[in-house]
Amino acid sequence: MEIFFATSNSHKVSEAAAILDPLGHRVQPLLLNGRPLELVEPQAEGIEEVARSKLEQAVEATSGMLGSQTAILVEDCGLFVDSLGGFPGPFSSYVESTIGLQGILSLMEGVESRGAEYRAVAVLGFEGETLRSSGACKGVISTTASGSNGFGYDPIFVPEEGDGRTCGELSPHEKSQVSHRARALKGLSELLNPPSK
Ligand code: IMP
């Protein structure tokens, strides 16, 4: 199946291609007039609602343009910090672009309990059907930012299943082993290609 991923983030497209292409699908960015689709993220909603809203917008914007055997993929993620009551959660993009990673580190200065979780919801729409899957990655917020791999909050997020390095210090392969998005996409891949019994 040809899967058009509605995102402007090339890291996300590569991560999805690494999971879905080996199963016989082909993931590529959804471009209209050569540009990624601008999707509005409703604020004050959960990531589930945001992902479904993005899918509706993408389906509407491409109405009649995609052939059969094609699907639209969208996903929404967030960083949920325990001691901040789940903040920034669905506001993660806005918070990243305003107070940034240093802002989160400042909010957590002196806080001992540093547990956090990345969560992702992936939704695939094709031929009027919708498949959804979610994934999570538990970890802690570091006290300083480190590493230049990945994107977003990776330099301040240390996955629980790792060796103490931040996601910003992991290689793309290492990150894909723990990534919330990779887990959501693997769930989708199992819905598309159920493992044979
Ligand atoms: P969105 O779902 O792409 O809008 O992402 C929401 C926010 O979470 C943005 O600030 C992203 O940078 C951040 N984010 C999403 N996935 C990741 C990730 O894998 N690593 C680091 N930050 C992420």
PDB file of C-alpha atoms and ligand atoms in Angstrom:
ATOM      1  CA  MET A   1       0.000   0.000   0.000  1.00  0.00           C
ATOM      2  CA  GLU A   2       1.144   3.548  -0.773  1.00  0.00           C
ATOM      3  CA  ILE A   3       1.121   5.418   2.559  1.00  0.00           C
ATOM      4  CA  PHE A   4       1.183   9.211   2.521  1.00  0.00           C
ATOM      5  CA  PHE A   5       2.385  10.544   5.866  1.00  0.00           C
ATOM      6  CA  ALA A   6       0.932  13.990   6.621  1.00  0.00           C
ATOM      7  CA  THR A   7       3.878  15.536   8.432  1.00  0.00           C
ATOM      8  CA  SER A   8       6.559  18.092   7.725  1.00  0.00           C
ATOM      9  CA  ASN A   9       9.016  16.214   9.934  1.00  0.00           C
ATOM     10  CA  SER A  10      11.443  14.144   7.850  1.00  0.00           C
ATOM     11  CA  HIS A  11      12.617  12.220  10.968  1.00  0.00           C
ATOM     12  CA  LYS A  12       9.071  10.903  11.353  1.00  0.00           C
ATOM     13  CA  VAL A  13       8.854   9.858   7.691  1.00  0.00           C
ATOM     14  CA  SER A  14      12.149   7.925   7.932  1.00  0.00           C
ATOM     15  CA  GLU A  15      11.035   6.226  11.152  1.00  0.00           C
ATOM     16  CA  ALA A  16       7.716   5.159   9.583  1.00  0.00           C
ATOM     17  CA  ALA A  17       9.408   3.989   6.364  1.00  0.00           C
ATOM     18  CA  ALA A  18      11.859   1.853   8.357  1.00  0.00           C
ATOM     19  CA  ILE A  19       8.908   0.019   9.950  1.00  0.00           C
ATOM     20  CA  LEU A  20       6.325  -0.152   7.162  1.00  0.00           C
ATOM     21  CA  ASP A  21       8.402  -0.414   3.952  1.00  0.00           C
ATOM     22  CA  PRO A  22       9.824  -3.869   4.829  1.00  0.00           C
ATOM     23  CA  LEU A  23       6.210  -5.104   5.037  1.00  0.00           C
ATOM     24  CA  GLY A  24       5.622  -4.187   1.398  1.00  0.00           C
ATOM     25  CA  HIS A  25       4.198  -0.695   1.933  1.00  0.00           C
ATOM     26  CA  ARG A  26       5.757   2.508   0.688  1.00  0.00           C
ATOM     27  CA  VAL A  27       5.794   5.485   3.031  1.00  0.00           C
ATOM     28  CA  GLN A  28       6.298   8.948   1.629  1.00  0.00           C
ATOM     29  CA  PRO A  29       5.486  12.468   2.801  1.00  0.00           C
ATOM     30  CA  LEU A  30       2.074  13.822   1.828  1.00  0.00           C
ATOM     31  CA  LEU A  31       2.820  16.878  -0.304  1.00  0.00           C
ATOM     32  CA  LEU A  32       0.339  19.218  -1.968  1.00  0.00           C
ATOM     33  CA  ASN A  33       1.867  21.442  -4.654  1.00  0.00           C
ATOM     34  CA  GLY A  34       5.245  20.148  -3.480  1.00  0.00           C
ATOM     35  CA  ARG A  35       4.718  21.265   0.132  1.00  0.00           C
ATOM     36  CA  PRO A  36       3.680  19.431   3.300  1.00  0.00           C
ATOM     37  CA  LEU A  37       0.056  19.979   4.222  1.00  0.00           C
ATOM     38  CA  GLU A  38      -0.471  22.624   6.938  1.00  0.00           C
ATOM     39  CA  LEU A  39      -2.555  20.886   9.595  1.00  0.00           C
ATOM     40  CA  VAL A  40      -4.178  22.787  12.443  1.00  0.00           C
ATOM     41  CA  GLU A  41      -3.695  21.184  15.861  1.00  0.00           C
ATOM     42  CA  PRO A  42      -6.771  21.846  18.010  1.00  0.00           C
ATOM     43  CA  GLN A  43      -5.458  23.026  21.399  1.00  0.00           C
ATOM     44  CA  ALA A  44      -6.858  21.874  24.750  1.00  0.00           C
ATOM     45  CA  GLU A  45      -7.567  18.371  23.396  1.00  0.00           C
ATOM     46  CA  GLY A  46      -5.784  15.073  23.979  1.00  0.00           C
ATOM     47  CA  ILE A  47      -3.338  13.649  21.412  1.00  0.00           C
ATOM     48  CA  GLU A  48      -6.001  11.105  20.336  1.00  0.00           C
ATOM     49  CA  GLU A  49      -8.409  13.898  19.331  1.00  0.00           C
ATOM     50  CA  VAL A  50      -5.604  15.864  17.694  1.00  0.00           C
ATOM     51  CA  ALA A  51      -4.583  12.842  15.579  1.00  0.00           C
ATOM     52  CA  ARG A  52      -8.187  12.229  14.482  1.00  0.00           C
ATOM     53  CA  SER A  53      -8.666  15.904  13.647  1.00  0.00           C
ATOM     54  CA  LYS A  54      -5.452  15.892  11.575  1.00  0.00           C
ATOM     55  CA  LEU A  55      -6.669  12.831   9.671  1.00  0.00           C
ATOM     56  CA  GLU A  56     -10.010  14.507   8.890  1.00  0.00           C
ATOM     57  CA  GLN A  57      -8.189  17.603   7.638  1.00  0.00           C
ATOM     58  CA  ALA A  58      -5.786  15.560   5.484  1.00  0.00           C
ATOM     59  CA  VAL A  59      -8.586  13.437   3.990  1.00  0.00           C
ATOM     60  CA  GLU A  60     -10.585  16.568   3.170  1.00  0.00           C
ATOM     61  CA  ALA A  61      -7.593  18.363   1.636  1.00  0.00           C
ATOM     62  CA  THR A  62      -6.775  15.396  -0.622  1.00  0.00           C
ATOM     63  CA  SER A  63     -10.351  14.482  -1.486  1.00  0.00           C
ATOM     64  CA  GLY A  64     -10.452  12.790  -4.898  1.00  0.00           C
ATOM     65  CA  MET A  65      -6.675  13.072  -5.389  1.00  0.00           C
ATOM     66  CA  LEU A  66      -5.481   9.717  -4.096  1.00  0.00           C
ATOM     67  CA  GLY A  67      -6.053   6.449  -5.943  1.00  0.00           C
ATOM     68  CA  SER A  68      -6.985   3.051  -4.557  1.00  0.00           C
ATOM     69  CA  GLN A  69      -4.374   1.162  -2.540  1.00  0.00           C
ATOM     70  CA  THR A  70      -3.355   4.446  -0.927  1.00  0.00           C
ATOM     71  CA  ALA A  71      -3.680   5.497   2.684  1.00  0.00           C
ATOM     72  CA  ILE A  72      -3.090   8.649   4.715  1.00  0.00           C
ATOM     73  CA  LEU A  73      -1.089   8.391   7.912  1.00  0.00           C
ATOM     74  CA  VAL A  74      -1.102  11.002  10.653  1.00  0.00           C
ATOM     75  CA  GLU A  75       0.174  10.893  14.174  1.00  0.00           C
ATOM     76  CA  ASP A  76       0.340  13.108  17.193  1.00  0.00           C
ATOM     77  CA  CYS A  77       2.751  12.913  20.080  1.00  0.00           C
ATOM     78  CA  GLY A  78       3.444  14.604  23.335  1.00  0.00           C
ATOM     79  CA  LEU A  79       5.785  14.622  26.284  1.00  0.00           C
ATOM     80  CA  PHE A  80       3.941  14.059  29.577  1.00  0.00           C
ATOM     81  CA  VAL A  81       5.940  15.013  32.684  1.00  0.00           C
ATOM     82  CA  ASP A  82       4.626  13.408  35.904  1.00  0.00           C
ATOM     83  CA  SER A  83       5.606  16.162  38.336  1.00  0.00           C
ATOM     84  CA  LEU A  84       4.042  18.799  36.051  1.00  0.00           C
ATOM     85  CA  GLY A  85       0.675  17.011  36.012  1.00  0.00           C
ATOM     86  CA  GLY A  86       1.244  15.691  32.486  1.00  0.00           C
ATOM     87  CA  PHE A  87       2.323  19.079  31.095  1.00  0.00           C
ATOM     88  CA  PRO A  88       3.192  19.858  28.293  1.00  0.00           C
ATOM     89  CA  GLY A  89       1.224  16.840  26.894  1.00  0.00           C
ATOM     90  CA  PRO A  90      -0.952  17.969  23.975  1.00  0.00           C
ATOM     91  CA  PHE A  91       0.711  21.416  24.171  1.00  0.00           C
ATOM     92  CA  SER A  92       4.189  19.969  23.535  1.00  0.00           C
ATOM     93  CA  SER A  93       4.731  21.668  20.163  1.00  0.00           C
ATOM     94  CA  TYR A  94       3.647  25.062  21.461  1.00  0.00           C
ATOM     95  CA  VAL A  95       5.755  24.715  24.591  1.00  0.00           C
ATOM     96  CA  GLU A  96       8.801  23.615  22.575  1.00  0.00           C
ATOM     97  CA  SER A  97       8.489  26.675  20.349  1.00  0.00           C
ATOM     98  CA  THR A  98       7.923  29.098  23.243  1.00  0.00           C
ATOM     99  CA  ILE A  99       9.728  28.246  26.512  1.00  0.00           C
ATOM    100  CA  GLY A 100      11.672  25.439  24.832  1.00  0.00           C
ATOM    101  CA  LEU A 101      13.681  22.651  26.451  1.00  0.00           C
ATOM    102  CA  GLN A 102      15.433  25.093  28.786  1.00  0.00           C
ATOM    103  CA  GLY A 103      12.008  26.241  29.975  1.00  0.00           C
ATOM    104  CA  ILE A 104      11.076  22.677  30.930  1.00  0.00           C
ATOM    105  CA  LEU A 105      14.435  22.225  32.689  1.00  0.00           C
ATOM    106  CA  SER A 106      13.834  25.475  34.624  1.00  0.00           C
ATOM    107  CA  LEU A 107      10.332  24.380  35.653  1.00  0.00           C
ATOM    108  CA  MET A 108      11.916  21.205  37.008  1.00  0.00           C
ATOM    109  CA  GLU A 109      14.864  22.783  38.779  1.00  0.00           C
ATOM    110  CA  GLY A 110      15.299  21.098  42.162  1.00  0.00           C
ATOM    111  CA  VAL A 111      12.530  18.564  41.434  1.00  0.00           C
ATOM    112  CA  GLU A 112      13.649  15.077  42.414  1.00  0.00           C
ATOM    113  CA  SER A 113      10.862  13.033  40.886  1.00  0.00           C
ATOM    114  CA  ARG A 114      11.659  13.372  37.161  1.00  0.00           C
ATOM    115  CA  GLY A 115       9.478  10.652  35.587  1.00  0.00           C
ATOM    116  CA  ALA A 116       7.992  11.390  32.160  1.00  0.00           C
ATOM    117  CA  GLU A 117       6.530   9.602  29.185  1.00  0.00           C
ATOM    118  CA  TYR A 118       6.445  10.214  25.458  1.00  0.00           C
ATOM    119  CA  ARG A 119       3.101   9.140  23.991  1.00  0.00           C
ATOM    120  CA  ALA A 120       2.096   8.786  20.356  1.00  0.00           C
ATOM    121  CA  VAL A 121      -1.152   8.017  18.566  1.00  0.00           C
ATOM    122  CA  ALA A 122      -0.959   6.973  14.897  1.00  0.00           C
ATOM    123  CA  VAL A 123      -4.063   6.907  12.722  1.00  0.00           C
ATOM    124  CA  LEU A 124      -4.279   5.504   9.208  1.00  0.00           C
ATOM    125  CA  GLY A 125      -7.203   6.277   6.916  1.00  0.00           C
ATOM    126  CA  PHE A 126      -7.889   4.326   3.742  1.00  0.00           C
ATOM    127  CA  GLU A 127     -10.981   3.605   1.704  1.00  0.00           C
ATOM    128  CA  GLY A 128     -13.202   5.154   4.405  1.00  0.00           C
ATOM    129  CA  GLU A 129     -11.738   2.955   7.150  1.00  0.00           C
ATOM    130  CA  THR A 130      -9.658   4.152  10.080  1.00  0.00           C
ATOM    131  CA  LEU A 131      -7.033   2.165  11.976  1.00  0.00           C
ATOM    132  CA  ARG A 132      -5.419   3.560  15.139  1.00  0.00           C
ATOM    133  CA  SER A 133      -2.658   2.504  17.414  1.00  0.00           C
ATOM    134  CA  SER A 134      -0.780   4.073  20.299  1.00  0.00           C
ATOM    135  CA  GLY A 135       2.684   3.734  21.777  1.00  0.00           C
ATOM    136  CA  ALA A 136       4.567   5.049  24.786  1.00  0.00           C
ATOM    137  CA  CYS A 137       8.117   5.350  26.035  1.00  0.00           C
ATOM    138  CA  LYS A 138       8.788   5.856  29.750  1.00  0.00           C
ATOM    139  CA  GLY A 139      11.798   7.744  30.983  1.00  0.00           C
ATOM    140  CA  VAL A 140      13.048  10.662  33.025  1.00  0.00           C
ATOM    141  CA  ILE A 141      13.849  14.298  32.316  1.00  0.00           C
ATOM    142  CA  SER A 142      17.584  14.942  32.578  1.00  0.00           C
ATOM    143  CA  THR A 143      18.956  17.935  34.489  1.00  0.00           C
ATOM    144  CA  THR A 144      20.833  19.285  31.460  1.00  0.00           C
ATOM    145  CA  ALA A 145      20.296  18.947  27.701  1.00  0.00           C
ATOM    146  CA  SER A 146      22.689  16.723  25.832  1.00  0.00           C
ATOM    147  CA  GLY A 147      23.054  15.158  22.389  1.00  0.00           C
ATOM    148  CA  SER A 148      22.229  16.473  18.958  1.00  0.00           C
ATOM    149  CA  ASN A 149      20.524  13.462  17.382  1.00  0.00           C
ATOM    150  CA  GLY A 150      16.775  13.149  17.010  1.00  0.00           C
ATOM    151  CA  PHE A 151      14.604  16.218  17.448  1.00  0.00           C
ATOM    152  CA  GLY A 152      12.238  17.985  19.821  1.00  0.00           C
ATOM    153  CA  TYR A 153      12.660  17.011  23.459  1.00  0.00           C
ATOM    154  CA  ASP A 154      15.198  14.257  22.756  1.00  0.00           C
ATOM    155  CA  PRO A 155      18.168  16.059  24.378  1.00  0.00           C
ATOM    156  CA  ILE A 156      16.371  16.146  27.772  1.00  0.00           C
ATOM    157  CA  PHE A 157      14.609  12.746  27.695  1.00  0.00           C
ATOM    158  CA  VAL A 158      16.387   9.665  29.074  1.00  0.00           C
ATOM    159  CA  PRO A 159      14.500   6.472  28.190  1.00  0.00           C
ATOM    160  CA  GLU A 160      13.998   3.980  31.008  1.00  0.00           C
ATOM    161  CA  GLU A 161      15.062   1.077  28.793  1.00  0.00           C
ATOM    162  CA  GLY A 162      18.391   2.650  27.872  1.00  0.00           C
ATOM    163  CA  ASP A 163      21.817   3.043  29.473  1.00  0.00           C
ATOM    164  CA  GLY A 164      21.376   6.567  30.847  1.00  0.00           C
ATOM    165  CA  ARG A 165      21.940   8.450  27.592  1.00  0.00           C
ATOM    166  CA  THR A 166      19.322  10.935  26.406  1.00  0.00           C
ATOM    167  CA  CYS A 167      17.424  10.186  23.182  1.00  0.00           C
ATOM    168  CA  GLY A 168      19.512  13.011  21.685  1.00  0.00           C
ATOM    169  CA  GLU A 169      22.579  10.818  22.266  1.00  0.00           C
ATOM    170  CA  LEU A 170      21.093   7.660  20.723  1.00  0.00           C
ATOM    171  CA  SER A 171      21.630   6.622  17.107  1.00  0.00           C
ATOM    172  CA  PRO A 172      18.467   6.522  14.943  1.00  0.00           C
ATOM    173  CA  HIS A 173      18.510   2.715  15.228  1.00  0.00           C
ATOM    174  CA  GLU A 174      18.808   2.805  19.030  1.00  0.00           C
ATOM    175  CA  LYS A 175      16.000   5.355  19.270  1.00  0.00           C
ATOM    176  CA  SER A 176      13.720   3.261  17.069  1.00  0.00           C
ATOM    177  CA  GLN A 177      14.027   0.419  19.619  1.00  0.00           C
ATOM    178  CA  VAL A 178      12.382   2.542  22.335  1.00  0.00           C
ATOM    179  CA  SER A 179      10.433   5.150  20.385  1.00  0.00           C
ATOM    180  CA  HIS A 180       6.783   5.779  21.267  1.00  0.00           C
ATOM    181  CA  ARG A 181       6.091   6.490  17.595  1.00  0.00           C
ATOM    182  CA  ALA A 182       7.839   3.298  16.449  1.00  0.00           C
ATOM    183  CA  ARG A 183       5.620   1.373  18.876  1.00  0.00           C
ATOM    184  CA  ALA A 184       2.458   3.044  17.597  1.00  0.00           C
ATOM    185  CA  LEU A 185       3.538   2.355  14.004  1.00  0.00           C
ATOM    186  CA  LYS A 186       4.374  -1.290  14.759  1.00  0.00           C
ATOM    187  CA  GLY A 187       0.862  -1.623  16.180  1.00  0.00           C
ATOM    188  CA  LEU A 188      -0.535  -0.217  12.945  1.00  0.00           C
ATOM    189  CA  SER A 189       1.655  -2.529  10.882  1.00  0.00           C
ATOM    190  CA  GLU A 190       0.205  -5.513  12.770  1.00  0.00           C
ATOM    191  CA  LEU A 191      -3.322  -4.304  12.012  1.00  0.00           C
ATOM    192  CA  LEU A 192      -2.383  -3.991   8.333  1.00  0.00           C
ATOM    193  CA  ASN A 193      -0.420  -7.239   8.122  1.00  0.00           C
ATOM    194  CA  PRO A 194      -1.644  -9.445  10.986  1.00  0.00           C
ATOM    195  CA  PRO A 195       1.050 -11.934  12.020  1.00  0.00           C
ATOM    196  CA  SER A 196       0.169 -15.365  10.557  1.00  0.00           C
ATOM    197  CA  LYS A 197      -0.777 -17.968  13.170  1.00  0.00           C
TER     198      LYS A 197
HETATM  199  P1  IMP B   1       3.895  16.524  17.058  1.00  0.00           P
HETATM  200  O1  IMP B   1       3.002  15.405  17.328  1.00  0.00           O
HETATM  201  O2  IMP B   1       4.787  16.278  15.910  1.00  0.00           O
HETATM  202  O3  IMP B   1       3.164  17.835  16.958  1.00  0.00           O
HETATM  203  O4  IMP B   1       4.889  16.643  18.275  1.00  0.00           O
HETATM  204  C1  IMP B   1       4.529  17.247  19.494  1.00  0.00           C
HETATM  205  C2  IMP B   1       5.758  17.700  20.211  1.00  0.00           C
HETATM  206  O5  IMP B   1       6.437  16.571  20.725  1.00  0.00           O
HETATM  207  C3  IMP B   1       6.761  18.496  19.380  1.00  0.00           C
HETATM  208  O6  IMP B   1       7.292  19.501  20.201  1.00  0.00           O
HETATM  209  C4  IMP B   1       7.808  17.464  19.021  1.00  0.00           C
HETATM  210  O7  IMP B   1       9.077  18.048  18.841  1.00  0.00           O
HETATM  211  C5  IMP B   1       7.772  16.569  20.245  1.00  0.00           C
HETATM  212  N1  IMP B   1       8.105  15.197  19.875  1.00  0.00           N
HETATM  213  C6  IMP B   1       7.328  14.324  19.201  1.00  0.00           C
HETATM  214  N2  IMP B   1       7.984  13.166  18.998  1.00  0.00           N
HETATM  215  C7  IMP B   1       9.199  13.353  19.556  1.00  0.00           C
HETATM  216  C8  IMP B   1      10.319  12.513  19.635  1.00  0.00           C
HETATM  217  O8  IMP B   1      10.379  11.376  19.151  1.00  0.00           O
HETATM  218  N3  IMP B   1      11.381  13.041  20.265  1.00  0.00           N
HETATM  219  C9  IMP B   1      11.380  14.293  20.798  1.00  0.00           C
HETATM  220  N4  IMP B   1      10.358  15.112  20.746  1.00  0.00           N
HETATM  221  C10 IMP B   1       9.267  14.637  20.122  1.00  0.00           C
END
